[in-house]
Amino acid sequence: MARPRKQIYTLEMYLSKIEDGDIDNNADVQRNFVWNKEQINELIVTVLADEYIPPIILGEESSSQLHITDGGCRSAALNSFRNGNYKITSAVEDSVIFYKKKVKREDGSIDWEDASFDIRNKTYEKLPEELKKRFNEYQLETIIHENCDSHRISKYIKRYNNHTPMNTDQKAFTYIDKFAGNIREILSCRFFLDYSSFSEPEKTKGVIERVIAETIMCTNHLDKWKKQPKALCKYLNENASKEEFEKLADNLHRLEYVITEDIRNLFNKKDAFLFLALFDRFTFLGIEDHRFAEFLREFKENLRSSKRNEKGLLFDEIDRDLSTKDKAVIMEKLEMLSCLLDDFLCAENGKKGKTDSEKNPFDEITFLAETVGIDKSVLKRDISLYRETLDDLEEKTIRTGSKLLDEQNRLSLLAMVAYSYKEDQDLDDWLMEYAENNNTYDADQKKNFRYMREAFERFLLTSA
């Protein structure tokens, strides 16, 4: 049998052949149209941007009647836009199309100017003439199998549609291209091979990629949590940092030394990102990693089925009325795990409890991020330096007995240290003078930081 021939049509000609019945898109075994509006939008953008569309595969009978064997949904989508009054939705990505606009001058000459057009909520008829022409003249490649009958056409439909489409997780991964390389490197960690409980199908269907993205989001951007994988990946692509992925990789390598067979099943597709985010918080406590594994063992054997949160719910009951990926559920589960971990560590140490700042260093990081405006990844790297600097300052510059040294005021003083590093200014002289003239503080630590920052800025102006 001869090799199939290649035929290139303008899109206008191709769609007119469908309208006239020369090309049939209704073979008996052809599936019904299954595309959603997002897919239709993307295809139209591809054409208007003059980018590549894979060839349409056709089967040709001896009568010259053509049947679509692969590309039926693409053909129907394009025809719907060109001839069916389809309106591009407002959610379309890359909605602004750039083109050259024809301009007639007063002297009758023609010039071409750079122009753009937003295609959101537009039908074909609403396009400028230049984009209509671009759409109609788009070069569409087809591959034609000759001398076909209904049996051979059915065989080709089965052959060309015998593939697995991208699932939700796999498609979401395409929206985090900036850090895809970092995620691929993390995927190779032994943790996901030997110290977790992901099935082989989950490893090939994008589940671990989603868990990595969820972990970065939960660890560093919890206040901006996105329920849908696509939205989550898009947010991280614009707001995450390389350092956040490097920290996760380091955490995974540390866990490889302490996770044992009896607790590896906690790291599954539903909960792994929560326990990985919890471990990230744990790393700032300066405690040996095996203690975290001991907590996981106690959680699995006892705490999970016995300890309840303030609402009287067990850990696995928190999502009973909501989606497991709702922001409220994630925050409540992580908060419960943090409290259980803190109680476990305090009990093991024979302590009654810790101060608020000792309980959860994440609270310090969140406070500093919000008040000083420093990225959380930088804060996590430098928080130990800020604490050490503050300890030295308190010892050298604030007299013993001053209420400024109260534990409740430590957050605002720590924020001043972070601010001084951000602005590359020395606090010693100012803090000594401030402590001599002030012996009280506002209970609202954000307000107290603002007062001190304004006083510090006045000090810098007068001493300049």
Tab-separated table of C-alpha atoms in Angstrom:
chain	number	residue	atom	x	y	z
A	1	MET	CA	0.000	0.000	0.000
A	2	ALA	CA	1.282	3.462	-0.866
A	3	ARG	CA	2.416	5.762	1.876
A	4	PRO	CA	-0.193	8.369	2.916
A	5	ARG	CA	0.124	11.664	1.137
A	6	LYS	CA	0.442	15.090	2.693
A	7	GLN	CA	-2.060	17.821	1.849
A	8	ILE	CA	-1.977	21.373	3.190
A	9	TYR	CA	-5.178	23.447	3.233
A	10	THR	CA	-5.855	26.944	4.373
A	11	LEU	CA	-8.042	26.682	7.441
A	12	GLU	CA	-10.857	28.457	5.620
A	13	MET	CA	-10.753	25.894	2.807
A	14	TYR	CA	-10.564	22.970	5.234
A	15	LEU	CA	-13.569	24.159	7.242
A	16	SER	CA	-15.550	24.880	4.070
A	17	LYS	CA	-14.967	21.270	2.980
A	18	ILE	CA	-16.410	20.138	6.320
A	19	GLU	CA	-19.386	22.453	5.867
A	20	ASP	CA	-19.917	21.140	2.309
A	21	GLY	CA	-19.575	17.502	3.398
A	22	ASP	CA	-16.412	16.829	1.393
A	23	ILE	CA	-14.692	16.036	4.687
A	24	ASP	CA	-16.833	13.980	7.061
A	25	ASN	CA	-16.421	14.335	10.843
A	26	ASN	CA	-19.110	11.796	11.728
A	27	ALA	CA	-17.638	8.347	11.128
A	28	ASP	CA	-19.732	5.657	12.781
A	29	VAL	CA	-17.055	4.785	15.345
A	30	GLN	CA	-15.893	8.358	15.945
A	31	ARG	CA	-16.399	9.484	19.536
A	32	ASN	CA	-18.628	12.423	20.378
A	33	PHE	CA	-17.141	15.874	20.928
A	34	VAL	CA	-15.539	15.823	24.384
A	35	TRP	CA	-13.509	19.022	24.603
A	36	ASN	CA	-14.160	21.656	27.261
A	37	LYS	CA	-14.019	25.415	26.732
A	38	GLU	CA	-10.457	25.664	28.007
A	39	GLN	CA	-9.279	23.292	25.288
A	40	ILE	CA	-11.243	25.157	22.607
A	41	ASN	CA	-9.776	28.472	23.781
A	42	GLU	CA	-6.223	27.130	23.647
A	43	LEU	CA	-6.665	25.849	20.104
A	44	ILE	CA	-8.051	29.167	18.861
A	45	VAL	CA	-5.154	31.030	20.505
A	46	THR	CA	-2.741	28.648	18.799
A	47	VAL	CA	-4.180	29.490	15.386
A	48	LEU	CA	-4.385	33.251	15.987
A	49	ALA	CA	-0.795	33.253	17.263
A	50	ASP	CA	0.184	31.296	14.130
A	51	GLU	CA	1.708	28.465	16.132
A	52	TYR	CA	1.854	24.741	15.423
A	53	ILE	CA	-1.081	22.317	15.304
A	54	PRO	CA	-0.332	18.602	14.674
A	55	PRO	CA	-1.623	17.263	11.359
A	56	ILE	CA	-5.209	16.102	10.927
A	57	ILE	CA	-5.366	12.455	9.774
A	58	LEU	CA	-7.890	11.659	7.051
A	59	GLY	CA	-9.066	8.480	5.374
A	60	GLU	CA	-10.049	8.743	1.689
A	61	GLU	CA	-12.525	6.415	0.002
A	62	SER	CA	-12.205	5.555	-3.685
A	63	SER	CA	-15.012	8.078	-4.319
A	64	SER	CA	-12.739	10.845	-2.939
A	65	GLN	CA	-14.918	11.198	0.193
A	66	LEU	CA	-12.681	12.098	3.130
A	67	HIS	CA	-13.268	11.009	6.738
A	68	ILE	CA	-11.488	12.418	9.790
A	69	THR	CA	-9.727	9.597	11.659
A	70	ASP	CA	-7.740	11.778	14.075
A	71	GLY	CA	-8.409	15.426	14.794
A	72	GLY	CA	-12.200	15.351	14.998
A	73	CYS	CA	-12.379	17.455	18.155
A	74	ARG	CA	-9.885	19.973	16.792
A	75	SER	CA	-11.906	20.246	13.588
A	76	ALA	CA	-15.208	20.658	15.444
A	77	ALA	CA	-13.721	23.274	17.782
A	78	LEU	CA	-12.330	25.373	14.943
A	79	ASN	CA	-15.551	25.071	12.978
A	80	SER	CA	-17.548	26.126	16.032
A	81	PHE	CA	-15.506	29.314	16.276
A	82	ARG	CA	-15.449	30.092	12.558
A	83	ASN	CA	-19.030	29.190	11.668
A	84	GLY	CA	-20.874	28.486	14.927
A	85	ASN	CA	-20.611	31.819	16.772
A	86	TYR	CA	-18.514	30.314	19.598
A	87	LYS	CA	-17.462	32.997	22.098
A	88	ILE	CA	-14.009	32.710	23.640
A	89	THR	CA	-14.376	32.716	27.418
A	90	SER	CA	-12.941	35.307	29.787
A	91	ALA	CA	-10.678	32.672	31.385
A	92	VAL	CA	-8.605	32.185	28.221
A	93	GLU	CA	-4.856	32.375	28.755
A	94	ASP	CA	-2.603	34.536	26.557
A	95	SER	CA	-5.677	36.475	25.513
A	96	VAL	CA	-3.828	39.401	23.935
A	97	ILE	CA	-2.915	38.672	20.317
A	98	PHE	CA	-0.324	40.857	18.588
A	99	TYR	CA	-0.535	41.623	14.893
A	100	LYS	CA	0.194	44.232	12.215
A	101	LYS	CA	-2.670	46.635	11.597
A	102	LYS	CA	-3.219	48.089	8.150
A	103	VAL	CA	-3.426	51.885	8.186
A	104	LYS	CA	-4.320	54.019	5.179
A	105	ARG	CA	-2.587	57.398	5.088
A	106	GLU	CA	-4.142	60.606	3.798
A	107	ASP	CA	-2.046	60.386	0.656
A	108	GLY	CA	-3.541	56.964	-0.103
A	109	SER	CA	-0.475	54.968	0.883
A	110	ILE	CA	-0.744	51.972	3.176
A	111	ASP	CA	1.333	51.449	6.283
A	112	TRP	CA	1.449	48.704	8.919
A	113	GLU	CA	1.503	49.435	12.644
A	114	ASP	CA	2.001	47.211	15.661
A	115	ALA	CA	-1.342	46.442	17.290
A	116	SER	CA	-2.875	44.060	19.799
A	117	PHE	CA	-6.322	42.675	20.425
A	118	ASP	CA	-7.798	41.046	23.527
A	119	ILE	CA	-9.873	38.064	22.410
A	120	ARG	CA	-11.680	37.497	25.705
A	121	ASN	CA	-15.454	37.205	25.217
A	122	LYS	CA	-15.042	37.616	21.454
A	123	THR	CA	-16.547	35.632	18.583
A	124	TYR	CA	-14.953	35.307	15.156
A	125	GLU	CA	-17.056	38.197	13.856
A	126	LYS	CA	-15.623	40.510	16.535
A	127	LEU	CA	-12.040	39.981	15.425
A	128	PRO	CA	-10.280	42.765	13.516
A	129	GLU	CA	-9.986	42.040	9.810
A	130	GLU	CA	-6.289	41.298	10.074
A	131	LEU	CA	-6.898	38.503	12.623
A	132	LYS	CA	-9.810	37.102	10.600
A	133	LYS	CA	-7.434	36.879	7.651
A	134	ARG	CA	-4.760	35.232	9.808
A	135	PHE	CA	-7.288	32.648	11.010
A	136	ASN	CA	-8.602	31.898	7.527
A	137	GLU	CA	-5.149	31.647	5.942
A	138	TYR	CA	-3.661	29.447	8.645
A	139	GLN	CA	-1.816	26.550	6.991
A	140	LEU	CA	-3.351	23.305	8.250
A	141	GLU	CA	-1.468	20.130	7.440
A	142	THR	CA	-3.378	16.900	6.786
A	143	ILE	CA	-2.185	13.347	6.195
A	144	ILE	CA	-4.457	11.332	3.870
A	145	HIS	CA	-4.674	7.535	3.786
A	146	GLU	CA	-5.932	6.522	0.338
A	147	ASN	CA	-8.234	3.692	-0.782
A	148	CYS	CA	-10.050	3.360	2.524
A	149	ASP	CA	-13.317	1.632	3.328
A	150	SER	CA	-15.342	1.770	6.543
A	151	HIS	CA	-13.330	-1.052	8.091
A	152	ARG	CA	-9.977	0.597	7.410
A	153	ILE	CA	-11.276	4.004	8.580
A	154	SER	CA	-12.394	2.392	11.856
A	155	LYS	CA	-8.959	0.814	12.228
A	156	TYR	CA	-7.256	4.174	11.780
A	157	ILE	CA	-9.583	5.852	14.293
A	158	LYS	CA	-8.686	3.175	16.841
A	159	ARG	CA	-4.963	3.461	16.086
A	160	TYR	CA	-4.664	7.226	16.289
A	161	ASN	CA	-6.830	7.566	19.364
A	162	ASN	CA	-5.062	4.827	21.297
A	163	HIS	CA	-3.270	7.117	23.724
A	164	THR	CA	-3.564	8.338	27.311
A	165	PRO	CA	-4.398	12.034	27.668
A	166	MET	CA	-2.760	14.150	30.368
A	167	ASN	CA	-4.599	13.974	33.669
A	168	THR	CA	-5.246	16.950	35.968
A	169	ASP	CA	-1.972	16.609	37.882
A	170	GLN	CA	0.121	16.171	34.739
A	171	LYS	CA	-1.452	19.164	33.049
A	172	ALA	CA	-1.037	21.305	36.172
A	173	PHE	CA	2.702	20.522	36.081
A	174	THR	CA	2.957	22.355	32.740
A	175	TYR	CA	2.087	25.592	34.572
A	176	ILE	CA	5.171	25.503	36.806
A	177	ASP	CA	7.759	25.494	34.031
A	178	LYS	CA	10.066	27.904	35.880
A	179	PHE	CA	10.765	25.286	38.559
A	180	ALA	CA	10.101	22.089	36.607
A	181	GLY	CA	13.825	21.283	36.642
A	182	ASN	CA	13.944	21.659	40.426
A	183	ILE	CA	10.956	19.366	40.804
A	184	ARG	CA	12.526	16.771	38.515
A	185	GLU	CA	15.645	16.781	40.687
A	186	ILE	CA	13.550	16.307	43.840
A	187	LEU	CA	11.708	13.415	42.187
A	188	SER	CA	14.992	11.518	42.068
A	189	CYS	CA	15.403	11.666	45.855
A	190	ARG	CA	15.524	8.244	47.518
A	191	PHE	CA	12.774	9.485	49.825
A	192	PHE	CA	10.124	9.015	47.137
A	193	LEU	CA	11.585	5.655	46.135
A	194	ASP	CA	12.156	4.019	49.512
A	195	TYR	CA	10.702	6.114	52.346
A	196	SER	CA	7.148	6.891	51.251
A	197	SER	CA	4.097	4.924	50.142
A	198	PHE	CA	3.359	6.103	46.618
A	199	SER	CA	2.217	3.344	44.275
A	200	GLU	CA	3.888	2.778	40.919
A	201	PRO	CA	0.886	4.193	38.981
A	202	GLU	CA	0.943	7.308	41.206
A	203	LYS	CA	4.620	7.799	40.408
A	204	THR	CA	3.862	7.879	36.679
A	205	LYS	CA	0.658	9.912	36.807
A	206	GLY	CA	2.041	13.155	38.243
A	207	VAL	CA	0.964	12.573	41.859
A	208	ILE	CA	4.429	13.120	43.339
A	209	GLU	CA	4.923	16.280	41.271
A	210	ARG	CA	1.653	17.568	42.757
A	211	VAL	CA	2.747	16.629	46.294
A	212	ILE	CA	6.025	18.521	45.832
A	213	ALA	CA	4.155	21.621	44.662
A	214	GLU	CA	1.681	21.311	47.551
A	215	THR	CA	4.568	20.999	50.006
A	216	ILE	CA	6.239	24.168	48.740
A	217	MET	CA	2.896	25.984	48.895
A	218	CYS	CA	1.996	24.696	52.352
A	219	THR	CA	5.469	25.400	53.734
A	220	ASN	CA	6.094	28.852	52.299
A	221	HIS	CA	2.832	30.327	50.970
A	222	LEU	CA	0.100	28.846	53.145
A	223	ASP	CA	-1.812	32.121	53.361
A	224	LYS	CA	-2.186	31.999	49.544
A	225	TRP	CA	-3.156	28.310	49.382
A	226	LYS	CA	-4.856	27.250	46.137
A	227	LYS	CA	-7.196	24.278	46.105
A	228	GLN	CA	-6.897	23.435	42.407
A	229	PRO	CA	-3.548	22.010	41.162
A	230	LYS	CA	-3.430	24.303	38.132
A	231	ALA	CA	-3.987	27.475	40.174
A	232	LEU	CA	-1.464	26.297	42.764
A	233	CYS	CA	1.224	25.660	40.154
A	234	LYS	CA	0.584	28.976	38.410
A	235	TYR	CA	0.947	30.814	41.721
A	236	LEU	CA	4.221	29.075	42.553
A	237	ASN	CA	5.577	29.739	39.074
A	238	GLU	CA	5.218	33.454	39.765
A	239	ASN	CA	5.982	33.598	43.500
A	240	ALA	CA	8.167	30.671	44.606
A	241	SER	CA	11.946	30.756	44.800
A	242	LYS	CA	14.733	28.339	43.983
A	243	GLU	CA	15.767	28.390	47.648
A	244	GLU	CA	12.392	26.946	48.689
A	245	PHE	CA	12.915	23.902	46.480
A	246	GLU	CA	16.501	23.517	47.670
A	247	LYS	CA	15.315	23.554	51.293
A	248	LEU	CA	12.731	20.856	50.531
A	249	ALA	CA	15.383	18.704	48.880
A	250	ASP	CA	17.572	19.066	51.958
A	251	ASN	CA	14.651	18.146	54.229
A	252	LEU	CA	13.953	15.012	52.189
A	253	HIS	CA	17.565	13.896	52.440
A	254	ARG	CA	17.439	14.359	56.219
A	255	LEU	CA	14.255	12.320	56.475
A	256	GLU	CA	15.858	9.460	54.565
A	257	TYR	CA	18.002	8.785	57.650
A	258	VAL	CA	15.126	8.576	60.148
A	259	ILE	CA	11.986	7.310	58.387
A	260	THR	CA	11.476	3.589	59.013
A	261	GLU	CA	9.189	1.009	57.458
A	262	ASP	CA	6.524	1.345	60.159
A	263	ILE	CA	5.873	5.042	59.507
A	264	ARG	CA	6.606	5.444	55.798
A	265	ASN	CA	2.907	5.004	54.939
A	266	LEU	CA	2.156	8.391	56.535
A	267	PHE	CA	3.786	9.921	53.470
A	268	ASN	CA	1.013	9.167	50.981
A	269	LYS	CA	-0.721	11.147	48.244
A	270	LYS	CA	-3.238	12.643	50.707
A	271	ASP	CA	-1.108	13.655	53.697
A	272	ALA	CA	2.558	13.659	52.630
A	273	PHE	CA	2.692	17.414	52.004
A	274	LEU	CA	1.336	18.106	55.524
A	275	PHE	CA	3.996	16.023	57.251
A	276	LEU	CA	6.718	17.476	55.017
A	277	ALA	CA	5.566	21.007	55.886
A	278	LEU	CA	5.521	20.023	59.563
A	279	PHE	CA	9.079	18.724	59.330
A	280	ASP	CA	10.175	22.014	57.780
A	281	ARG	CA	8.862	23.780	60.884
A	282	PHE	CA	10.587	21.184	63.061
A	283	THR	CA	13.975	21.896	61.447
A	284	PHE	CA	14.052	25.346	63.030
A	285	LEU	CA	13.844	23.953	66.571
A	286	GLY	CA	17.399	22.645	66.594
A	287	ILE	CA	16.329	19.156	67.725
A	288	GLU	CA	17.733	15.902	66.372
A	289	ASP	CA	15.725	14.541	63.445
A	290	HIS	CA	15.072	11.147	65.016
A	291	ARG	CA	12.748	12.898	67.456
A	292	PHE	CA	10.492	13.822	64.559
A	293	ALA	CA	10.331	10.172	63.550
A	294	GLU	CA	9.446	9.292	67.153
A	295	PHE	CA	6.594	11.789	67.001
A	296	LEU	CA	5.315	10.276	63.756
A	297	ARG	CA	5.345	6.858	65.371
A	298	GLU	CA	3.399	8.147	68.377
A	299	PHE	CA	0.972	9.976	66.084
A	300	LYS	CA	0.287	6.874	64.031
A	301	GLU	CA	-0.063	4.504	66.992
A	302	ASN	CA	-1.913	6.716	69.486
A	303	LEU	CA	-2.458	10.413	68.804
A	304	ARG	CA	-4.289	10.026	65.493
A	305	SER	CA	-7.100	8.054	67.108
A	306	SER	CA	-7.175	9.680	70.546
A	307	LYS	CA	-6.282	13.379	70.460
A	308	ARG	CA	-8.880	15.924	69.403
A	309	ASN	CA	-8.516	19.556	68.422
A	310	GLU	CA	-10.309	22.524	69.983
A	311	LYS	CA	-13.411	21.671	67.965
A	312	GLY	CA	-13.443	18.145	69.365
A	313	LEU	CA	-12.360	16.551	66.081
A	314	LEU	CA	-9.824	13.840	65.462
A	315	PHE	CA	-7.248	14.524	62.748
A	316	ASP	CA	-9.131	12.428	60.178
A	317	GLU	CA	-12.456	14.086	61.026
A	318	ILE	CA	-11.374	17.620	60.148
A	319	ASP	CA	-12.224	17.180	56.455
A	320	ARG	CA	-15.468	15.280	56.923
A	321	ASP	CA	-17.666	18.210	55.835
A	322	LEU	CA	-15.226	19.897	53.445
A	323	SER	CA	-12.872	18.985	50.638
A	324	THR	CA	-9.537	17.597	51.808
A	325	LYS	CA	-7.815	20.417	49.889
A	326	ASP	CA	-9.849	23.342	51.217
A	327	LYS	CA	-7.656	26.040	52.746
A	328	ALA	CA	-9.475	25.879	56.086
A	329	VAL	CA	-8.913	22.118	56.279
A	330	ILE	CA	-5.215	22.383	55.439
A	331	MET	CA	-4.583	25.136	57.979
A	332	GLU	CA	-6.500	23.336	60.724
A	333	LYS	CA	-4.743	20.026	60.109
A	334	LEU	CA	-1.319	21.641	60.088
A	335	GLU	CA	-2.102	23.612	63.225
A	336	MET	CA	-3.266	20.433	64.972
A	337	LEU	CA	-0.103	18.590	63.931
A	338	SER	CA	2.032	21.496	65.173
A	339	CYS	CA	0.312	21.475	68.562
A	340	LEU	CA	0.605	17.696	68.882
A	341	LEU	CA	4.282	17.857	67.975
A	342	ASP	CA	4.914	20.612	70.504
A	343	ASP	CA	3.101	18.727	73.271
A	344	PHE	CA	5.038	15.576	72.413
A	345	LEU	CA	8.403	17.336	72.559
A	346	CYS	CA	7.528	19.138	75.779
A	347	ALA	CA	6.398	15.912	77.424
A	348	GLU	CA	9.556	14.133	76.307
A	349	ASN	CA	11.669	16.929	77.767
A	350	GLY	CA	9.722	16.982	81.010
A	351	LYS	CA	8.659	20.589	80.429
A	352	LYS	CA	5.298	22.099	81.164
A	353	GLY	CA	5.302	24.102	77.999
A	354	LYS	CA	7.075	26.696	75.923
A	355	THR	CA	6.514	30.310	75.145
A	356	ASP	CA	4.538	31.128	72.026
A	357	SER	CA	7.641	32.037	70.056
A	358	GLU	CA	9.391	28.818	71.111
A	359	LYS	CA	6.360	26.714	70.221
A	360	ASN	CA	6.227	27.640	66.630
A	361	PRO	CA	9.053	29.477	64.884
A	362	PHE	CA	6.761	29.681	61.840
A	363	ASP	CA	4.844	32.356	63.775
A	364	GLU	CA	8.026	34.437	63.950
A	365	ILE	CA	8.643	34.008	60.254
A	366	THR	CA	5.082	34.939	59.340
A	367	PHE	CA	5.235	38.005	61.593
A	368	LEU	CA	8.547	39.183	60.133
A	369	ALA	CA	7.377	38.581	56.572
A	370	GLU	CA	4.255	40.657	57.145
A	371	THR	CA	5.841	43.516	59.099
A	372	VAL	CA	9.318	43.843	57.592
A	373	GLY	CA	8.522	42.675	54.070
A	374	ILE	CA	11.219	40.016	53.725
A	375	ASP	CA	10.669	36.850	51.707
A	376	LYS	CA	9.956	33.811	53.874
A	377	SER	CA	12.700	31.768	52.246
A	378	VAL	CA	15.231	34.439	53.269
A	379	LEU	CA	13.785	34.593	56.777
A	380	LYS	CA	14.034	30.835	57.219
A	381	ARG	CA	17.664	31.010	56.194
A	382	ASP	CA	18.540	33.974	58.446
A	383	ILE	CA	16.208	33.575	61.446
A	384	SER	CA	18.970	32.067	63.627
A	385	LEU	CA	21.218	35.042	62.845
A	386	TYR	CA	18.443	37.474	63.855
A	387	ARG	CA	17.895	35.665	67.149
A	388	GLU	CA	21.595	35.637	68.002
A	389	THR	CA	21.912	39.322	67.148
A	390	LEU	CA	18.931	40.174	69.338
A	391	ASP	CA	20.344	38.179	72.258
A	392	ASP	CA	23.578	40.180	72.018
A	393	LEU	CA	21.724	43.493	71.723
A	394	GLU	CA	19.494	42.793	74.709
A	395	GLU	CA	22.520	41.932	76.842
A	396	LYS	CA	24.546	44.974	75.792
A	397	THR	CA	22.029	47.774	75.295
A	398	ILE	CA	18.909	47.225	77.443
A	399	ARG	CA	19.194	47.571	81.207
A	400	THR	CA	18.137	44.650	83.355
A	401	GLY	CA	14.546	44.934	84.544
A	402	SER	CA	13.321	46.923	81.539
A	403	LYS	CA	9.903	45.809	80.340
A	404	LEU	CA	11.276	45.934	76.820
A	405	LEU	CA	12.894	42.608	77.678
A	406	ASP	CA	9.544	40.943	78.368
A	407	GLU	CA	9.073	37.809	76.298
A	408	GLN	CA	5.851	39.249	74.862
A	409	ASN	CA	7.873	42.056	73.263
A	410	ARG	CA	10.452	39.830	71.602
A	411	LEU	CA	8.650	39.672	68.247
A	412	SER	CA	8.793	43.409	67.643
A	413	LEU	CA	12.448	43.577	68.725
A	414	LEU	CA	13.235	40.659	66.433
A	415	ALA	CA	11.474	42.541	63.629
A	416	MET	CA	13.717	45.547	64.313
A	417	VAL	CA	16.782	43.334	63.960
A	418	ALA	CA	15.485	41.948	60.652
A	419	TYR	CA	14.705	45.499	59.506
A	420	SER	CA	18.227	46.651	60.389
A	421	TYR	CA	19.743	43.882	58.276
A	422	LYS	CA	17.387	44.693	55.414
A	423	GLU	CA	18.359	48.386	55.548
A	424	ASP	CA	22.029	47.656	56.357
A	425	GLN	CA	21.931	49.840	59.484
A	426	ASP	CA	23.411	49.302	62.958
A	427	LEU	CA	20.946	49.186	65.892
A	428	ASP	CA	23.335	49.427	68.880
A	429	ASP	CA	23.426	53.200	69.513
A	430	TRP	CA	19.751	53.692	68.755
A	431	LEU	CA	18.538	50.817	70.920
A	432	MET	CA	20.632	51.968	73.876
A	433	GLU	CA	19.120	55.454	73.634
A	434	TYR	CA	15.610	54.094	73.026
A	435	ALA	CA	15.824	51.753	76.026
A	436	GLU	CA	16.918	54.621	78.281
A	437	ASN	CA	13.874	56.684	77.323
A	438	ASN	CA	11.271	53.918	77.016
A	439	ASN	CA	10.361	51.272	79.542
A	440	THR	CA	7.003	50.146	78.131
A	441	TYR	CA	5.665	48.628	74.941
A	442	ASP	CA	2.348	48.155	73.159
A	443	ALA	CA	0.783	44.690	73.427
A	444	ASP	CA	0.109	44.802	69.681
A	445	GLN	CA	3.510	43.766	68.383
A	446	LYS	CA	2.894	45.076	64.869
A	447	LYS	CA	2.025	48.474	66.308
A	448	ASN	CA	5.023	48.330	68.637
A	449	PHE	CA	7.334	47.532	65.726
A	450	ARG	CA	5.925	50.490	63.802
A	451	TYR	CA	6.618	52.829	66.757
A	452	MET	CA	10.192	51.566	67.082
A	453	ARG	CA	10.850	51.702	63.354
A	454	GLU	CA	9.661	55.332	63.194
A	455	ALA	CA	11.846	56.185	66.199
A	456	PHE	CA	14.812	54.473	64.543
A	457	GLU	CA	14.275	56.359	61.285
A	458	ARG	CA	14.143	59.693	63.189
A	459	PHE	CA	17.363	58.718	64.956
A	460	LEU	CA	19.081	58.064	61.638
A	461	LEU	CA	17.974	61.443	60.283
A	462	THR	CA	19.201	63.407	63.294
A	463	SER	CA	22.483	61.566	63.500
A	464	ALA	CA	23.258	61.821	59.782
